[in-house]
Tab-separated table of C-alpha atoms and ligand atoms in Angstrom:
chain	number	residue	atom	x	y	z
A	1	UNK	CA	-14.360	34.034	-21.561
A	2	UNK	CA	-14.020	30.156	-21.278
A	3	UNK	CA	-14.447	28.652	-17.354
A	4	UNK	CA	-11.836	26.688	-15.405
A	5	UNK	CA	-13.910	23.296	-15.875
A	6	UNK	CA	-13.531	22.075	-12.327
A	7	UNK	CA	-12.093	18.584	-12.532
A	8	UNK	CA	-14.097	16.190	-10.050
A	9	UNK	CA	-12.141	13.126	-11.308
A	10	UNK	CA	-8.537	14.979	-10.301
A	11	UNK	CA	-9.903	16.184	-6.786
A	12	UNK	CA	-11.459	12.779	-5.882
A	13	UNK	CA	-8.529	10.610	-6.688
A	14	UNK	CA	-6.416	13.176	-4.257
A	15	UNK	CA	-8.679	12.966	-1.282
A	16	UNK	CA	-9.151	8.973	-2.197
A	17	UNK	CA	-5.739	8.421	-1.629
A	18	UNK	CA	-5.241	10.597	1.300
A	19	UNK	CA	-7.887	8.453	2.396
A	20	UNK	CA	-6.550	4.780	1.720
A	21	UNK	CA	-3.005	6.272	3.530
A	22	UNK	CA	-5.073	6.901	6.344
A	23	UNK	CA	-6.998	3.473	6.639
A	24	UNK	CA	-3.482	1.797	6.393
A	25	UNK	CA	-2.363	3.959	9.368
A	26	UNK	CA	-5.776	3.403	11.245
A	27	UNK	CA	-5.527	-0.628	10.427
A	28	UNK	CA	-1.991	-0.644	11.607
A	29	UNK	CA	-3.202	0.856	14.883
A	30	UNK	CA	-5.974	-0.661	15.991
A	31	UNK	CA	-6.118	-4.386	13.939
A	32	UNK	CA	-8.964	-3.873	12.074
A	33	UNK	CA	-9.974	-1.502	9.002
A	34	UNK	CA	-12.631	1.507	8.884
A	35	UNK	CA	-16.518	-0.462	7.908
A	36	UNK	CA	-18.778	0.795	5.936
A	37	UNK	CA	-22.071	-1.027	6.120
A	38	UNK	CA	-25.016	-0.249	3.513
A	39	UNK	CA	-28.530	-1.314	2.971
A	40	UNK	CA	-29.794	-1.819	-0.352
A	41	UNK	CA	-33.603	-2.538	-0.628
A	42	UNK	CA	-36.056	-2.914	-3.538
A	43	UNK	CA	-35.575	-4.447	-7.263
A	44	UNK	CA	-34.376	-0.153	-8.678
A	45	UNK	CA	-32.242	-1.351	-11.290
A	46	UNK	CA	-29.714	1.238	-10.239
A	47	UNK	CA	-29.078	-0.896	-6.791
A	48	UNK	CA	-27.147	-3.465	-8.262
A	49	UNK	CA	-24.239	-1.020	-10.004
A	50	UNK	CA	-24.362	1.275	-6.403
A	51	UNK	CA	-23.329	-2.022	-4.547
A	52	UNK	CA	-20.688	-3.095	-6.952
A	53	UNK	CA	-19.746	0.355	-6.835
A	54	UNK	CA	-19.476	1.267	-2.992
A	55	UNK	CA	-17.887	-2.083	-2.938
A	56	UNK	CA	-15.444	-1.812	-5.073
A	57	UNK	CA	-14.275	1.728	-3.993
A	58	UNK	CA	-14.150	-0.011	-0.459
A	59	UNK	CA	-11.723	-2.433	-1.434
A	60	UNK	CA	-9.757	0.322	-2.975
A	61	UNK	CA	-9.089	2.175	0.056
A	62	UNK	CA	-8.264	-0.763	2.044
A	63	UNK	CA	-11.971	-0.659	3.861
A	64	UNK	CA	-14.205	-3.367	4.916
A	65	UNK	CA	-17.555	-3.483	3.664
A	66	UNK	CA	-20.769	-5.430	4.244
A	67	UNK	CA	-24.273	-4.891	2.466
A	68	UNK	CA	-27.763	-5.822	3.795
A	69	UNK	CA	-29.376	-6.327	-0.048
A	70	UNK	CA	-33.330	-7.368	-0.227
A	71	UNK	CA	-36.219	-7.510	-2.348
A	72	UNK	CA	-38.934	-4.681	-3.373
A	73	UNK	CA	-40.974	-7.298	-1.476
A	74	UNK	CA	-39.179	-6.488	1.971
A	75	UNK	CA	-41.035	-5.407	5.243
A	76	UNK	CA	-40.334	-2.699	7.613
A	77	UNK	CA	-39.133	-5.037	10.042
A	78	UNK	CA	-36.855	-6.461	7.766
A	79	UNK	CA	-35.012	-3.126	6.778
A	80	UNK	CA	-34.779	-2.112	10.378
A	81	UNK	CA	-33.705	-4.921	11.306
A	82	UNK	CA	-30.844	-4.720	8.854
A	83	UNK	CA	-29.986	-1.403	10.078
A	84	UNK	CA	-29.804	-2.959	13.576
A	85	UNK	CA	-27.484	-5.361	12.952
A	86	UNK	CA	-25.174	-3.219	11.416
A	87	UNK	CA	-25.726	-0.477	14.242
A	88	UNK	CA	-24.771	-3.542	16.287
A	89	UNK	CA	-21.432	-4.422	14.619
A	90	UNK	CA	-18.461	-3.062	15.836
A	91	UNK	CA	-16.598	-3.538	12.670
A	92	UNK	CA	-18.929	-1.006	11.090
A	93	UNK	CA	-18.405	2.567	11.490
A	94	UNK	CA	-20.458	3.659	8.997
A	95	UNK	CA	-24.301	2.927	7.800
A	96	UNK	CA	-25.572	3.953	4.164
A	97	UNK	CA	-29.443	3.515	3.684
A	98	UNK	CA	-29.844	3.801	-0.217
A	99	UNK	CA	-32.169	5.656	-1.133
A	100	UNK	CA	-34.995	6.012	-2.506
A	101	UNK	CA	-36.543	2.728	-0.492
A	102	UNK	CA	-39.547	0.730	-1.943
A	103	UNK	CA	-42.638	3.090	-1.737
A	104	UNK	CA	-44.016	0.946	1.042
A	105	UNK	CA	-41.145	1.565	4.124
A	106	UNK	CA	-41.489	4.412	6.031
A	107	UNK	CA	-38.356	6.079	5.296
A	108	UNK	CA	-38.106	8.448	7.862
A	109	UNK	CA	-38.285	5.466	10.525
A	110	UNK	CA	-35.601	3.445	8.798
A	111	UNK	CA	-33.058	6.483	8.739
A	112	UNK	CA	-33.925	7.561	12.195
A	113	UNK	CA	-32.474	3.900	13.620
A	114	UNK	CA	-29.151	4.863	12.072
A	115	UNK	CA	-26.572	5.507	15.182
A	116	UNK	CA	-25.725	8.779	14.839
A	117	UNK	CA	-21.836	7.861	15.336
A	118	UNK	CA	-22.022	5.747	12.477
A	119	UNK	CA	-24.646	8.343	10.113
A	120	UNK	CA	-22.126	8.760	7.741
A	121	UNK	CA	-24.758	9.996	5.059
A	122	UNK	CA	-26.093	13.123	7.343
A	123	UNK	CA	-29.716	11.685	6.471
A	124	UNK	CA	-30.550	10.919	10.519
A	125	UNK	CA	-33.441	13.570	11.191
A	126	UNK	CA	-31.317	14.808	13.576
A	127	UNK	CA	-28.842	15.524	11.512
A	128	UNK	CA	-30.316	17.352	8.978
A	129	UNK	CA	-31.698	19.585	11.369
A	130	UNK	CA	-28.410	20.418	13.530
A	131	UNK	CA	-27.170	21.148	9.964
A	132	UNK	CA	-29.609	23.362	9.706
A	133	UNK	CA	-29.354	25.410	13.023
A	134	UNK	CA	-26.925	28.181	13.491
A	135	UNK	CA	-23.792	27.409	15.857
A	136	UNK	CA	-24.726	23.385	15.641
A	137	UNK	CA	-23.379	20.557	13.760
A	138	UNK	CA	-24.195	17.456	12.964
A	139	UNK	CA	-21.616	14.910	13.363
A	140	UNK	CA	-21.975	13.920	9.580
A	141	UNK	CA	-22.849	16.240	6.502
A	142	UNK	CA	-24.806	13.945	3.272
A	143	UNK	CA	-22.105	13.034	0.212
A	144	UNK	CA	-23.312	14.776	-2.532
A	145	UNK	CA	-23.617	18.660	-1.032
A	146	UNK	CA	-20.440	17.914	1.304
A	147	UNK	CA	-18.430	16.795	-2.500
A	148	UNK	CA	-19.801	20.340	-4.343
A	149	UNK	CA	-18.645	22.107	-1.569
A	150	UNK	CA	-15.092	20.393	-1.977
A	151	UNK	CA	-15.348	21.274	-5.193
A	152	UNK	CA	-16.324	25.114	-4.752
A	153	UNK	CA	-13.181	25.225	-2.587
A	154	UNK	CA	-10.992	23.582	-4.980
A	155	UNK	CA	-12.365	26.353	-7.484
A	156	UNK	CA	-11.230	28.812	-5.083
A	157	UNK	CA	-14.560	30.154	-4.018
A	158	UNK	CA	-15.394	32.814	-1.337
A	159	UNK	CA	-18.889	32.112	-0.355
A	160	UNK	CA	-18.831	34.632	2.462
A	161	UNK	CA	-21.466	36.945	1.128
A	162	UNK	CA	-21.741	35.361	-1.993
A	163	UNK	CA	-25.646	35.179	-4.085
A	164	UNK	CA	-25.925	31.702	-4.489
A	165	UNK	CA	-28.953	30.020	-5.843
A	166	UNK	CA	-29.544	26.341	-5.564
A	167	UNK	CA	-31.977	24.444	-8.345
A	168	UNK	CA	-33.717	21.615	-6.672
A	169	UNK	CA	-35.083	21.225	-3.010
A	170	UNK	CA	-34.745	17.111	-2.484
A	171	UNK	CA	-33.590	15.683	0.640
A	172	UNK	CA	-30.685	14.169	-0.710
A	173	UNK	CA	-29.005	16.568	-2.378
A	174	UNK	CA	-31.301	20.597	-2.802
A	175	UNK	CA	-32.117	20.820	0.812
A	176	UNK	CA	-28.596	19.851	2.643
A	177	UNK	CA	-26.629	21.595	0.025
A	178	UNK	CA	-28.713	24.784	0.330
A	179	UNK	CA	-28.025	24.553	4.710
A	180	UNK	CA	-24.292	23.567	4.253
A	181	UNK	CA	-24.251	27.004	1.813
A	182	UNK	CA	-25.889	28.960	4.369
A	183	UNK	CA	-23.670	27.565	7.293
A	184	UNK	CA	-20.509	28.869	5.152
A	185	UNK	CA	-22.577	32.391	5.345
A	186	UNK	CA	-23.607	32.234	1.276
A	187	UNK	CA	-26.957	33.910	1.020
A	188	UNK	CA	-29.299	31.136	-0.628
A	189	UNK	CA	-31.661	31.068	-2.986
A	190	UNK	CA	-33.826	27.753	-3.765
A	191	UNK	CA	-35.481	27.118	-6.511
A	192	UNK	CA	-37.736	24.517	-7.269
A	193	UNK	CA	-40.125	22.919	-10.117
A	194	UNK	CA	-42.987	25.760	-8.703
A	195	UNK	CA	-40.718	28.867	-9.080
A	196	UNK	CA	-41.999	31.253	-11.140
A	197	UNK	CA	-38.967	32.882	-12.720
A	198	UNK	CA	-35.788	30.617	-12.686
A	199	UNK	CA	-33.586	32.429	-15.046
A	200	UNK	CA	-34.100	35.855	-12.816
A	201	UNK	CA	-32.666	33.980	-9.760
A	202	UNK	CA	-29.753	32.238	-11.282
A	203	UNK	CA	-28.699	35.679	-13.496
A	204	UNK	CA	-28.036	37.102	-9.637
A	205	UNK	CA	-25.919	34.451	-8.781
A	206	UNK	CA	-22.151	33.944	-8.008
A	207	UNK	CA	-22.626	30.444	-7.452
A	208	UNK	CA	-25.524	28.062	-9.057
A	209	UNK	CA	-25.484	24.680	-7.882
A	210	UNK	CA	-28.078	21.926	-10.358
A	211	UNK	CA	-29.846	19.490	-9.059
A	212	UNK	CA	-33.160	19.492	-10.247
A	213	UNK	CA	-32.637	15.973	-12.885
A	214	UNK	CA	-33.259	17.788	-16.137
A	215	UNK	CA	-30.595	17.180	-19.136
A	216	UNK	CA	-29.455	20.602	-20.277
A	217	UNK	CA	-31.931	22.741	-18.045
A	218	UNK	CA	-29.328	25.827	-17.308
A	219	UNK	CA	-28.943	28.125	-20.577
A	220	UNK	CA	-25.370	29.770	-20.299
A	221	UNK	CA	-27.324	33.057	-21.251
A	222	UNK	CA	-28.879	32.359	-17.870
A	223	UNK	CA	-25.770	32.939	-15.874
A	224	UNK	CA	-24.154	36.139	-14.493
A	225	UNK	CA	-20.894	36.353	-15.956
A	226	UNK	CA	-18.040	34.414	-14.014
A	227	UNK	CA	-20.719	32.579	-11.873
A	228	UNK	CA	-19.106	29.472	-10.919
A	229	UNK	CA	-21.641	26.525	-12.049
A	230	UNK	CA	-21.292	23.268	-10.087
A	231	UNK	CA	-23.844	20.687	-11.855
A	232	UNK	CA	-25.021	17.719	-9.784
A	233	UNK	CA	-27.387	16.346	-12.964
A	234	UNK	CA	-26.188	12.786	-14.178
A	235	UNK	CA	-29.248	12.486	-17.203
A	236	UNK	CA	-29.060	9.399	-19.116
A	237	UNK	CA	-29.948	10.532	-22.290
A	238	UNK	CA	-30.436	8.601	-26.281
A	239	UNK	CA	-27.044	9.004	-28.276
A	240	UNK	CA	-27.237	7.420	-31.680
A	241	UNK	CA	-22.966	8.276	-31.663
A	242	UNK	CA	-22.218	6.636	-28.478
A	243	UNK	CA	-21.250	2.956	-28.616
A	244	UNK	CA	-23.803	1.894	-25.657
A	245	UNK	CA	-26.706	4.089	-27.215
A	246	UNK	CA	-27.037	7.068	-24.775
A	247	UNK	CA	-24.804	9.416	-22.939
A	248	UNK	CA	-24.973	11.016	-19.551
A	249	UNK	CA	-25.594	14.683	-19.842
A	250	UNK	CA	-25.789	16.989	-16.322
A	251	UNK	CA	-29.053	19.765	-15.471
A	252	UNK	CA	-26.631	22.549	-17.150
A	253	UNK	CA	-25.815	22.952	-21.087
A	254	UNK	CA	-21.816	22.742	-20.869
A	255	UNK	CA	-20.612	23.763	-24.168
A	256	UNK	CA	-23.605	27.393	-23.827
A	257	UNK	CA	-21.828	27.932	-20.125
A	258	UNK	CA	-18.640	26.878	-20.704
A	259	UNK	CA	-18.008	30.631	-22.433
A	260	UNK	CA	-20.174	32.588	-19.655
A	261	UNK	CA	-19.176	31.056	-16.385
A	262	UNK	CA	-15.607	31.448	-14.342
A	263	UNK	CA	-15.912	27.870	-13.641
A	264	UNK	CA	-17.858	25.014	-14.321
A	265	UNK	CA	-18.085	21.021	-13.262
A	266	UNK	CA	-18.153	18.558	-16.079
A	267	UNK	CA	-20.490	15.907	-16.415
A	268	UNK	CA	-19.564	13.411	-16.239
A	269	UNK	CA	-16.188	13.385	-14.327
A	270	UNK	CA	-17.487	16.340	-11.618
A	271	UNK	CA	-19.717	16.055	-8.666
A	272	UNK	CA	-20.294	12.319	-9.745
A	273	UNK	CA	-16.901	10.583	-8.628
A	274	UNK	CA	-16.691	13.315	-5.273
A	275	UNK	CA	-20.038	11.253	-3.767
A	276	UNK	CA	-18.218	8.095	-2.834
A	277	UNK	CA	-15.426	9.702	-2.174
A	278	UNK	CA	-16.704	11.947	0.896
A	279	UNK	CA	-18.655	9.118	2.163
A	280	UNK	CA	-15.628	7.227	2.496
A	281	UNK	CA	-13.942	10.179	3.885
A	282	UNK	CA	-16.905	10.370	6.614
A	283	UNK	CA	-16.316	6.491	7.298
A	284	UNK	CA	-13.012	7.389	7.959
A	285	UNK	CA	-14.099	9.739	10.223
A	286	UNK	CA	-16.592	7.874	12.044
A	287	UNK	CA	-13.902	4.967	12.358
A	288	UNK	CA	-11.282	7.645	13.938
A	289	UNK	CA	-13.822	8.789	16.933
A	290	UNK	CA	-14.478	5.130	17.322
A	291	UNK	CA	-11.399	3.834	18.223
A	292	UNK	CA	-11.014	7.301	20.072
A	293	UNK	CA	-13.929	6.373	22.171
A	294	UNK	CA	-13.061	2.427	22.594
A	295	UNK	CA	-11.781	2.044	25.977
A	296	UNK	CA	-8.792	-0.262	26.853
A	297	UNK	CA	-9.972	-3.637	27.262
A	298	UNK	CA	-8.493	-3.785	30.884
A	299	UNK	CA	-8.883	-6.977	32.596
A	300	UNK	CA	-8.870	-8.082	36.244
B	1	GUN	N1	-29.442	7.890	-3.489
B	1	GUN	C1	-28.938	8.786	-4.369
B	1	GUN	N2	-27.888	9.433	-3.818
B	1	GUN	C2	-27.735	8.932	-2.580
B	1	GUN	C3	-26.800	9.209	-1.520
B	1	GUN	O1	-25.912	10.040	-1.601
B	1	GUN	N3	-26.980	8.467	-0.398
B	1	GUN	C4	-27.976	7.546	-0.285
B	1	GUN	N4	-28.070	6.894	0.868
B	1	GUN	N5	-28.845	7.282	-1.229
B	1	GUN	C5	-28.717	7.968	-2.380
């Protein structure tokens, strides 16, 4: 058996310019474009490409974007602060806290000052938990999980029912993926770096989903024939053959799965280019139910 490899590239660039039609419409309508406002704090050398990135997929879709960028050395009060101002601008419809923050902010604090209209990432405590209640939602789902789900749908998925085991338990990706797969009535499994026995969960499942940041950790002799394999893993790894040095490699071994699994994400080209694209989709959104809410400015 080879797997459908699930093209993340294909599905993105759809939904991307479904979105950019959409912000020309909204524009059009209302004089100004969808915001999406982002904080970026601490010296991670990763920062830098994520703004140029966000930014640049902004101006593709015909949004407006603004970033709040500071120093490792930045206080509390100058993160919230940051948040508050773009809470405060009504040409933002959208906040993104990158994350992880420097080691000193109180994280929780800083994502809990996000406006919940505008918590396009999901990441407001409140959030997260209405995601996780049965009959609730929260008015924004995070990127990553809400992009793997597009993707299991693309890949023609019924998750009603469906054994599906999730590997990796972070709050970014592990834990909102594993609610949004039990809201869609999967029955989850999460494993973690303290389970005993990985390989006996995933050989049960219909659907494995990565993200535990380990090049090459899922054997294909792990999976249960015609298990469909999304991988969230982007592992920079040494590559003697590549031009730059090193390659980026995902938590599953493609070319062992490719022959077990009914379909599989590449890396990279999968879950990676879906992020962006449903947090622009949620700006969108957030943008929509703003000018839905904005009353008439009637004077007199
Ligand atoms: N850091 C890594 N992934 C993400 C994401 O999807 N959102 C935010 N805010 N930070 C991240």
């Amino acid at each position: 058996m080879t797997a459908i490899v699930i093209d993340g590239n294909l599905i993105a660039e759809q939904i991307r310019a479904e979105v950019k039609a959409k912000a020309a419409a909204f524009t059009k309508k209302t004089g100004y474009p969808p915001g999406l406002g982002a904080v970026f704090a601490g010296d991670n050398p990763a920062s830098a490409q994520y703004v140029r990135m966000k930014r640049r997929a902004c101006e593709q879709v015909g949004f407006h974007s603004a970033a709040q960028i500071m120093p490792d050395t930045c206080t509390q009060g100058e993160v919230e602060a940051a948040v508050k101002l773009l809470n405060d601008d009504p040409y933002i419809h959208g906040i993104l806290v990158q994350l992880p923050l420097p080691a000193h902010i109180d994280e929780e604090a800083v994502l809990r000052m996000v406006n919940l209209d505008k918590d396009v990432d999901g990441f407001h405590p409140i959030n997260i938990g209405l995601l996780g209640m049965k009959g609730r939602e929260p008015s924004f789902t995070p990127a990553t999980p809400t992009g793997c789900m597009v993707l299991l749908e693309a890949a023609g998925v019924n998750l009603e029912g469906a054994n599906a085991v999730v590997i990796g338990r972070s709050n970014i990706v592990g834990l909102p993926m594993a609610l949004m797969l039990m809201k869609a009535n999967a029955t989850v499994t999460v494993c973690h770096s303290r389970t005993r026995d990985i390989q006996r969960h995933v050989r049960e499942a219909d659907v494995v989903i990565a993200a535990i940041g380990k090049p090459h950790f899922v054997q294909g002799n792990w999976l249960k024939p015609g298990a469909v394999v999304i991988d969230v893993g982007t592992n920079r790894i040494d590559d003697s053959n590549d031009p730059r040095g090193y390659r980026f490699v995902g938590d599953v071994d493609f070319d062992s799965a490719l022959h077990v699994a009914g379909a599989i994400s590449k890396v990279p080209g999968g879950v990676g280019p879906m992020t962006i694209t449903m947090l622009l989709a949620n700006t969108l959104k957030a943008a929509a139910r703003f000018a839905d809410n904005a009353r008439p400015n009637v004077e007199g």
